[in-house]
Coordinates of C-alpha atoms and ligand atoms in Angstrom, one line a residue:
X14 CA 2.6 -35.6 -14.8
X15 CA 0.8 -38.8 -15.2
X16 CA -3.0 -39.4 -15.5
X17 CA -5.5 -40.8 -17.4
X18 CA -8.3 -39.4 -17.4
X19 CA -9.0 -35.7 -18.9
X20 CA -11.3 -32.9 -16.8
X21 CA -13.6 -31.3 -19.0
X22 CA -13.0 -27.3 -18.8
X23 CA -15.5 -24.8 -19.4
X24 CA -14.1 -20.8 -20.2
X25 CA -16.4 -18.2 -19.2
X26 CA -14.9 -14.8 -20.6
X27 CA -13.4 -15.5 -24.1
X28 CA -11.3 -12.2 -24.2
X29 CA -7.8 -11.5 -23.9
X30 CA -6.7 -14.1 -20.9
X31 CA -9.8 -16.6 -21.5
X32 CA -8.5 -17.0 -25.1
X33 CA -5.2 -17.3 -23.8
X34 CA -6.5 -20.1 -21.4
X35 CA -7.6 -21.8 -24.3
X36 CA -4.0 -22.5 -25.6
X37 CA -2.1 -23.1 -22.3
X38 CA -5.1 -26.3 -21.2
X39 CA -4.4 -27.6 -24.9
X40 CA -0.7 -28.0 -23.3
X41 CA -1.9 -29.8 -20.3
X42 CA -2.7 -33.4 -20.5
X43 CA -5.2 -33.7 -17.5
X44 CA -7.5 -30.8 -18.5
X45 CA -9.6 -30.2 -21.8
X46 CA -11.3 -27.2 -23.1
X47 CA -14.8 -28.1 -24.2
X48 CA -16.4 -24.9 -24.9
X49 CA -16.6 -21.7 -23.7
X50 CA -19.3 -18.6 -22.8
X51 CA -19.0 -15.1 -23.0
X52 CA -22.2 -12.2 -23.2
X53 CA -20.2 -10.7 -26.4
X54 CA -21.6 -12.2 -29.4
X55 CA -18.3 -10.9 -31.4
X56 CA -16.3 -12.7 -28.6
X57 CA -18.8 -16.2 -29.2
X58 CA -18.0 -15.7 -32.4
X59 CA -14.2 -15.9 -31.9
X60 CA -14.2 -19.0 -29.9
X61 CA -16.1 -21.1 -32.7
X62 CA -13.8 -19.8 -35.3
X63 CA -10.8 -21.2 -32.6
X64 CA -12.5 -24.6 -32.5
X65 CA -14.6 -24.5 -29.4
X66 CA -18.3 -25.0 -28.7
X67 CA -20.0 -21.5 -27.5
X68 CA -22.9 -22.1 -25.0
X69 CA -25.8 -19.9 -24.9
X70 CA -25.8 -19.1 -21.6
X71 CA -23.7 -19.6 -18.2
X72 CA -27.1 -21.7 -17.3
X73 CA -26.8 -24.2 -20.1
X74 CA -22.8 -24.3 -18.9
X75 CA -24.1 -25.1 -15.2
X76 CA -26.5 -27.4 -16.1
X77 CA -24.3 -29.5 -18.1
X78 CA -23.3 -32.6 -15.6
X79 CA -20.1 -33.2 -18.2
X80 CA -18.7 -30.1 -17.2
X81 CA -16.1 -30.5 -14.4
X82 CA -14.6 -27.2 -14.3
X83 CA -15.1 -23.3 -15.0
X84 CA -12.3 -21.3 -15.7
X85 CA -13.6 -17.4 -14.4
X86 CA -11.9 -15.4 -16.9
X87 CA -14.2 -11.9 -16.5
X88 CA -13.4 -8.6 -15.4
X89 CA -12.3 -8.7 -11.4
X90 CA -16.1 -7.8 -10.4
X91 CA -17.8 -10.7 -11.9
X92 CA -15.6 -13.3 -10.6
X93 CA -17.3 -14.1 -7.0
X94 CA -21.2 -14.1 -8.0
X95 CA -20.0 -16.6 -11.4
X96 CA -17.5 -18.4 -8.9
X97 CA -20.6 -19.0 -6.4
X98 CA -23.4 -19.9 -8.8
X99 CA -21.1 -22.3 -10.7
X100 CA -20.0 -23.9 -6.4
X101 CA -23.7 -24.5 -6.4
X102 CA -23.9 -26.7 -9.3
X103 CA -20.5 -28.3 -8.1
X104 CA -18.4 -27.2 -10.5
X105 CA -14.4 -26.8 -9.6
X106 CA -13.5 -23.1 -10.1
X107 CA -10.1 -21.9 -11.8
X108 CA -10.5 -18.0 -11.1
X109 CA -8.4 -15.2 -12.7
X110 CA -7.0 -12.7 -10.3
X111 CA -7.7 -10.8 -8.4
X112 CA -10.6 -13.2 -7.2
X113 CA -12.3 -10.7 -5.6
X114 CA -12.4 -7.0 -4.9
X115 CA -12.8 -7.5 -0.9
X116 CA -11.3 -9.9 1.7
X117 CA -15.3 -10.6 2.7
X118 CA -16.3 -11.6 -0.7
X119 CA -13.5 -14.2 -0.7
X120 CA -14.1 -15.4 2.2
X121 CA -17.7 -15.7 1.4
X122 CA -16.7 -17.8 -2.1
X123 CA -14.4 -19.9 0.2
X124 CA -17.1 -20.7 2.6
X125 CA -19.2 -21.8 -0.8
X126 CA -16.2 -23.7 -2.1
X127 CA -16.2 -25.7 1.5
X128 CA -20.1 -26.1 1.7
X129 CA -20.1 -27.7 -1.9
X130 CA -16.5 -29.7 -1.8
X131 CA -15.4 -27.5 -4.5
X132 CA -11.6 -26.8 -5.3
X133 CA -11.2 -23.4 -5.5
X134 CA -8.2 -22.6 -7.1
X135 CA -6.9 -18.6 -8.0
X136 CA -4.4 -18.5 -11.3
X137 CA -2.1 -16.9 -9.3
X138 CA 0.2 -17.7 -12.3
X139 CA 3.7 -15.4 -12.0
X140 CA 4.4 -17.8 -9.4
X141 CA 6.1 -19.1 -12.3
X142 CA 7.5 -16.3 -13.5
X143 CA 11.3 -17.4 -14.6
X144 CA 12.5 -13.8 -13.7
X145 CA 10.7 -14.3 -10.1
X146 CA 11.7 -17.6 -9.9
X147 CA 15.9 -16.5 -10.1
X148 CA 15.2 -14.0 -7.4
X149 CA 13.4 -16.7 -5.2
X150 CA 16.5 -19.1 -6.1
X151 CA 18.8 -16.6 -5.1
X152 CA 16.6 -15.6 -1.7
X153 CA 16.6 -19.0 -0.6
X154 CA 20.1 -19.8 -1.2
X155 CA 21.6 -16.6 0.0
X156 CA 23.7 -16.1 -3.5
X157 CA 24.5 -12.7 -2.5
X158 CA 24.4 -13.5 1.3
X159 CA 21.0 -12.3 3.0
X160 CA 18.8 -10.1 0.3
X161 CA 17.7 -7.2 2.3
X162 CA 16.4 -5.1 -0.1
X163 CA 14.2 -6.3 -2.7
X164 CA 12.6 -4.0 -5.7
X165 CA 10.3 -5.2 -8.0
X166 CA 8.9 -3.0 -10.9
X167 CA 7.4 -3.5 -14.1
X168 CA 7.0 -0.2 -16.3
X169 CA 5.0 0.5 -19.7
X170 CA 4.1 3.9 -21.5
X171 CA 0.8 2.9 -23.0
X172 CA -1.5 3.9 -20.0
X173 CA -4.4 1.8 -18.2
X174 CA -5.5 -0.7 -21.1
X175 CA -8.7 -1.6 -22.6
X176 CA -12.5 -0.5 -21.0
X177 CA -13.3 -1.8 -17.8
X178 CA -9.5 -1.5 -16.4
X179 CA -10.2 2.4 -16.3
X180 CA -13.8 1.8 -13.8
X181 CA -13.7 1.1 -10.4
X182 CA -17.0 -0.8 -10.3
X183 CA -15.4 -3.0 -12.6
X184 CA -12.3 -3.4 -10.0
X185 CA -10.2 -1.8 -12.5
X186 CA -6.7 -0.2 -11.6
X187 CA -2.7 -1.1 -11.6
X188 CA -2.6 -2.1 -8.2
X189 CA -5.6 -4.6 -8.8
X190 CA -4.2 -5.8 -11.8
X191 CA -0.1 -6.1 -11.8
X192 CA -0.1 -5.0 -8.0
X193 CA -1.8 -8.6 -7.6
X194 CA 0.9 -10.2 -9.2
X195 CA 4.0 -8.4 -7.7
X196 CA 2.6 -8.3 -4.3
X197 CA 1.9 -12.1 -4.4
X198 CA 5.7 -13.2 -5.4
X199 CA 6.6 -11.3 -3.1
X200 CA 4.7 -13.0 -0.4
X201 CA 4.9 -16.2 -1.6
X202 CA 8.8 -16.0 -1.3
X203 CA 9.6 -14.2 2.0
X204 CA 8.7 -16.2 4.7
X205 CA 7.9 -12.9 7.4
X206 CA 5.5 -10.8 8.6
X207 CA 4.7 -7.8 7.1
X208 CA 5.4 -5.2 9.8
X209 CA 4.3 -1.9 7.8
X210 CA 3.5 -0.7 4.4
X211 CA 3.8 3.0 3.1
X212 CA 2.1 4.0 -0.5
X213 CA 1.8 6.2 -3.4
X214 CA -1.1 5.6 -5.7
X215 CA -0.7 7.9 -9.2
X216 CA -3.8 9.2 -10.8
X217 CA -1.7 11.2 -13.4
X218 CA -4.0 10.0 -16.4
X219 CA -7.0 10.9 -14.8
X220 CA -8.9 8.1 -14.8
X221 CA -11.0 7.2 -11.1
X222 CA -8.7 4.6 -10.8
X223 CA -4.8 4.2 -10.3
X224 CA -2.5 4.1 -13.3
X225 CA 0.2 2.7 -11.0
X226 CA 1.5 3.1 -7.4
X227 CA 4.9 2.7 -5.6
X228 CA 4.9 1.2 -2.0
X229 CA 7.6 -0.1 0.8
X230 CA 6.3 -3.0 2.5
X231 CA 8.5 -3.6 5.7
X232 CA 8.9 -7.4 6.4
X233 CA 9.6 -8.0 10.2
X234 CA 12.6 -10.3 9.5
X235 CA 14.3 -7.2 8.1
X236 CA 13.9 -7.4 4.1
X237 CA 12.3 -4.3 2.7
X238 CA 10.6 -4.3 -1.1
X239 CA 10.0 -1.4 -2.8
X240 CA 6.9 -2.6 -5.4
X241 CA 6.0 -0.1 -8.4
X242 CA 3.7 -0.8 -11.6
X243 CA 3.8 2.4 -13.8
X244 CA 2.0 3.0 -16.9
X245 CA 3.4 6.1 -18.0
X246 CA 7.0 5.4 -18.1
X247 CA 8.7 6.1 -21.3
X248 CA 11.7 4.9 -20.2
X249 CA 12.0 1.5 -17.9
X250 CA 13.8 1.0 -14.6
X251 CA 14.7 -2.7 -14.5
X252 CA 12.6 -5.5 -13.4
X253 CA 14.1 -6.5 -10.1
X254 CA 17.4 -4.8 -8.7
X255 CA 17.9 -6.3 -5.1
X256 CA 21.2 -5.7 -2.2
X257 CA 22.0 -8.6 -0.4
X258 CA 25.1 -8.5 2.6
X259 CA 27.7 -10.0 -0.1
X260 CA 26.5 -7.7 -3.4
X261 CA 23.7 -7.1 -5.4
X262 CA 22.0 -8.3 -8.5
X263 CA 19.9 -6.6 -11.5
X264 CA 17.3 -8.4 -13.9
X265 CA 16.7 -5.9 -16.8
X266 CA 13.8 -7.5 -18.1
X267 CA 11.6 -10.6 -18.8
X268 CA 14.2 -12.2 -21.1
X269 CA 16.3 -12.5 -17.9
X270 CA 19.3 -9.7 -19.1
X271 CA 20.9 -9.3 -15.5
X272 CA 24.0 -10.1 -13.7
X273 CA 25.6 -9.9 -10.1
X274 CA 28.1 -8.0 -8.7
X275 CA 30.0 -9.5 -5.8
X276 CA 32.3 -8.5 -2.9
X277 CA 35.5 -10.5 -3.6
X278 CA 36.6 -12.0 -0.2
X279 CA 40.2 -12.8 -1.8
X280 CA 40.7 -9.3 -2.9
X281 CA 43.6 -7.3 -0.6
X282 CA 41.1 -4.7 0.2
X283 CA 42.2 -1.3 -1.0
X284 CA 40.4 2.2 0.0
X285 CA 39.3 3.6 -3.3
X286 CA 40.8 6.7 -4.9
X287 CA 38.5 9.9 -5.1
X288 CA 36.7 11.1 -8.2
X289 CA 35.6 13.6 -9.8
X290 CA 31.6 13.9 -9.7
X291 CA 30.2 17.0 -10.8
X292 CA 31.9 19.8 -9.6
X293 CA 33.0 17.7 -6.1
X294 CA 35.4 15.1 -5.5
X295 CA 33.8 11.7 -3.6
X296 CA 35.6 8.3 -2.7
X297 CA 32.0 7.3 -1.1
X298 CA 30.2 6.8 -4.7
X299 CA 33.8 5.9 -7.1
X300 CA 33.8 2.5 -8.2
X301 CA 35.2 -0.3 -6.1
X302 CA 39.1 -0.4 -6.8
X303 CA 40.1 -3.3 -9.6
X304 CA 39.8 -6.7 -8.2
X305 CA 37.4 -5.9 -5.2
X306 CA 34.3 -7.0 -7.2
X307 CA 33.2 -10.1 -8.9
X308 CA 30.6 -10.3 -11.6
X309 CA 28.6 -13.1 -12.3
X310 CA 25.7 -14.5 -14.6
X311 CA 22.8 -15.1 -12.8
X312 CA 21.7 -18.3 -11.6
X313 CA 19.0 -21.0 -12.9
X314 CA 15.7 -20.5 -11.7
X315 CA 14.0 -22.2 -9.0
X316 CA 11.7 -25.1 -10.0
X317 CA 8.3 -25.4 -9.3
X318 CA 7.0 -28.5 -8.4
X319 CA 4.6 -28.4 -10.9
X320 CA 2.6 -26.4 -13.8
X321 CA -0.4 -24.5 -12.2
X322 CA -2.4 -26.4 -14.5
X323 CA -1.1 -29.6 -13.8
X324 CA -1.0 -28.9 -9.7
X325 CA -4.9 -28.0 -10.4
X326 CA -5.4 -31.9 -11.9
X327 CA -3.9 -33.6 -8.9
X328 CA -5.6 -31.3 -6.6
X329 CA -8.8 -31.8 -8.0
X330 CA -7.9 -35.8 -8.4
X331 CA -6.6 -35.1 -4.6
X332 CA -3.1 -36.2 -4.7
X333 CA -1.5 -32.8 -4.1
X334 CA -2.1 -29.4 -2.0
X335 CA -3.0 -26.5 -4.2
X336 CA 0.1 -24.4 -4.8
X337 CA -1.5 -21.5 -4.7
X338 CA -3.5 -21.9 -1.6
X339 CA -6.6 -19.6 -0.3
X340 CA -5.0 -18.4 2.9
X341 CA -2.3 -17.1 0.6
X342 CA -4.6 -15.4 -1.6
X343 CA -6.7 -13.7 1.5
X344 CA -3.0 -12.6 2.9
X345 CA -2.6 -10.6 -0.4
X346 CA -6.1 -8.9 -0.5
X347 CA -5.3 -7.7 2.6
X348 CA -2.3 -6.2 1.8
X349 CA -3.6 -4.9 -1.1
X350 CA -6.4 -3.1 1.4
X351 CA -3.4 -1.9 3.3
X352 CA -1.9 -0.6 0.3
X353 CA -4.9 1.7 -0.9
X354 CA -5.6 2.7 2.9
X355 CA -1.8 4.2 3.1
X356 CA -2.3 5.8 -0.1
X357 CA -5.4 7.4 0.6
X358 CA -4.2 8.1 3.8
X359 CA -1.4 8.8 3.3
X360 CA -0.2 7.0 6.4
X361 CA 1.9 4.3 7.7
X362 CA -0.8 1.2 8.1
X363 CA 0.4 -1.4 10.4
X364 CA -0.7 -4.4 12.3
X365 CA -2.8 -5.9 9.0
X366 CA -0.8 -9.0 8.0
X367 CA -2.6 -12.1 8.4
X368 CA 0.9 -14.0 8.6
X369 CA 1.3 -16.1 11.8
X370 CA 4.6 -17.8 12.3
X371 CA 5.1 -20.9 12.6
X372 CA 2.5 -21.6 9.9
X373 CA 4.7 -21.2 7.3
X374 CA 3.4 -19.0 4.2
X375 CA -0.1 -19.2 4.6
X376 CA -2.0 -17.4 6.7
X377 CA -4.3 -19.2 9.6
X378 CA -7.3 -16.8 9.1
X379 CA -9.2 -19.7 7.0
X380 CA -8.8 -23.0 7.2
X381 CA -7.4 -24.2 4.0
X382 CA -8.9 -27.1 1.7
Ligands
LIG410 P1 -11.1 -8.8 -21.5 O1 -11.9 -7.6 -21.4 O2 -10.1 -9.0 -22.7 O3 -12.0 -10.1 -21.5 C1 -13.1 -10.3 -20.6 C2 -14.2 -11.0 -21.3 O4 -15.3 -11.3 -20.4 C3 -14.9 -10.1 -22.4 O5 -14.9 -10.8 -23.7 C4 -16.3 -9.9 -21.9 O6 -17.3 -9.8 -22.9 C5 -16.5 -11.2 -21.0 N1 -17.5 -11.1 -20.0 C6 -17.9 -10.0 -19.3 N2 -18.9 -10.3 -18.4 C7 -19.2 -11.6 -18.6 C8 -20.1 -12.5 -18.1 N3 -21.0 -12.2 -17.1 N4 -20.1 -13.8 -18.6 C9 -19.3 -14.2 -19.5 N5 -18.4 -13.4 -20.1 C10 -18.3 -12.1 -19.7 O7 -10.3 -8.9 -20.1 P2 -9.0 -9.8 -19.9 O8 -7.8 -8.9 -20.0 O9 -9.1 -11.1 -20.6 O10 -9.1 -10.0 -18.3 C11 -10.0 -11.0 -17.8 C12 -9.6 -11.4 -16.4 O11 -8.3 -12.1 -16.5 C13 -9.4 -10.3 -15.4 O12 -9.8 -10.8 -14.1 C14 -7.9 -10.0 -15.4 O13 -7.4 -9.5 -14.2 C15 -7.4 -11.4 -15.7 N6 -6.0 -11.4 -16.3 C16 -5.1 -12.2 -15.8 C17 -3.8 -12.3 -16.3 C18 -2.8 -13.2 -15.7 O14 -1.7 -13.2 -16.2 N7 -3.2 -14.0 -14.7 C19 -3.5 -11.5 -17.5 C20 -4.6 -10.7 -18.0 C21 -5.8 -10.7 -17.4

């Protein structure tokens, strides 16, 4: 990416992701960290023994006319009122997900963003995800014919992390932290409605928040995808494992360990001879008959246009259209809504999708910047 001139980046939160922040900008030639603020002296501490100037407070951040950009990098229930106040001052806004806890709080940061010409951008950032990215390559190009079942799982055995994930005033929870991310792929790659959505949210820790969920989100152009974030798995199921009409694929994990298994059209097709399973025979479940298969590495990844970072320069320089884009982020809060609602209600919620067609991905429900 070519510019010249360097946006000066202000972190606000210096924990876990906000330190992490700190390393991917020093990547990125259009954005520089120059300092950061968080209300943990231990955590001030940290950043000026990484090299950065700590500010004293958010105010002295705001009030400093160098500063182009805040990074929101908070727990989930912070994010809107720092977002807001830092709009006022006219700062650009890089927010951590999820950006808010409620569809009206976003759209009430979004209407800020508009009133004060502020870009407004949410790190929705496993967009570029390489594992996401092969299953996007292999949706759009049909590898394995049409994909019409899509799962999407990531599992761990070390329960809800850290302190304010376990609080729901904090906006803690699995489904509001991963479930952000999985739902959002999986959004931003299947052009379609979503028709219905079915849920299971697991409270086996015992926390007053979920340690993961499972739900079936039923897209009206026929593709189902079962999503599932567990955190008390002690063995994993893999990352993705999807069907399409010509075989199916599996991706194990994040260093991309997967392959496909294909129908081979050349093969004479030959019925397959019965086994022995349990203490029945079946031909239904034996395993296709020598030949009648191909397997196959996985292919390269679809490339993004751009870094999120670098695709936040030119927007903010405005020579590109965010990537992640507002409309898109509304459509996944309020599936996430839809998700808790058929959890809690157990029920089949319908009729919630902002998705129009014809408008491509995002949603019409605001009117994007
Ligand atoms: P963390 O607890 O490690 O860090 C949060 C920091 O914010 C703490 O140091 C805390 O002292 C500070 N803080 C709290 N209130 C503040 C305030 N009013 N002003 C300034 N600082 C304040 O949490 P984390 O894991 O770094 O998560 C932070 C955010 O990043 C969350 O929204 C989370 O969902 C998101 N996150 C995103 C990804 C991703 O891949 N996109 C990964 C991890 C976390």
């Amino acid at each position: 990416m070519s510019t010249t001139k360097q946006h000066s980046v202000v972190i606000i939160g210096y924990g876990g992701m906000g330190s992490y922040h700190g390393k991917l900008i020093k990547e990125n030639a259009g954005l520089e960290v120059v300092g950061t603020y968080d209300v943990l002296q231990a955590r001030q501490e940290a950043s000026i023994e990484d090299g950065y100037f700590a500010y004293d407070s958010y105010e002295d951040v705001l009030n400093d006319s160098k500063v182009e950009v805040i990074l929101i990098a908070t727990p989930n229930e912070i994010h809107k009122d720092l977002s807001i106040q830092a709009m006022k001052a006219g700062k650009h806004i890089i927010c951590e997900k999820p950006v808010t806890l409620s569809c009206e709080d976003f759209e009430e940061m979004f209407a800020v963003a508009n009133e004060n010409n502020c870009v407004l951008m949410v790190h929705q950032n496993r967009r570029w995800d390489e594992d996401f990215l092969v299953i996007k390559e292999m949706y759009d190009q049909k590898t394995i014919g049409d994909l019409f079942q899509i799962e999407s799982r990531v599992h761990g055995a070390n329960g809800i992390p850290g302190d304010w994930r376990h609080l729901k005033e904090n906006g803690g929870g699995m489904l509001l932290d991963w479930g952000v991310h999985l739902l959002d792929q999986l959004l931003f790659m299947i052009d379609s409605k979503v028709t219905s959505v079915t849920s299971r949210l697991s409270f086996i820790l015992g926390n007053e928040v979920d340690d993961g969920f499972e739900a079936c989100l039923h897209f009206e152009n026929g593709v189902t995808a079962v999503v599932e974030v567990g955190t008390t798995n002690f063995i994993t199921l893999p990352r993705w494992y999807v069907k399409g009409l010509e075989g199916s694929a599996i991706i194990e994990d994040w260093s991309l360990k997967g392959r496909i298994v294909k129908r081979n059209n050349e093969a004479e097709k030959i019925e397959p001879k019965p086994i022995q399973a349990g203490v029945g025979l079946t031909k239904t479940m034996a395993p296709p008959s020598e030949g009648a298969t191909i397997t196959e590495a996985l292919p390269a990844a679809y490339v993004q246009p751009s870094s999120f970072f670098d695709n936040f320069t030119a927007v903010i320089e405005g020579t590109a259209e965010p990537i992640v884009n507002n409309a898109e982020v509304l459509r996944v809060l309020k599936l996430i809504d839809a998700v808790f609602e058929a959890g809690r209600t157990n029920a089949v919620v319908k009729d919630f999708d902002l998705y129009e067609s014809g408008s491509g991905r995002a949603a019409a429900a605001l009117s994007v910047s």
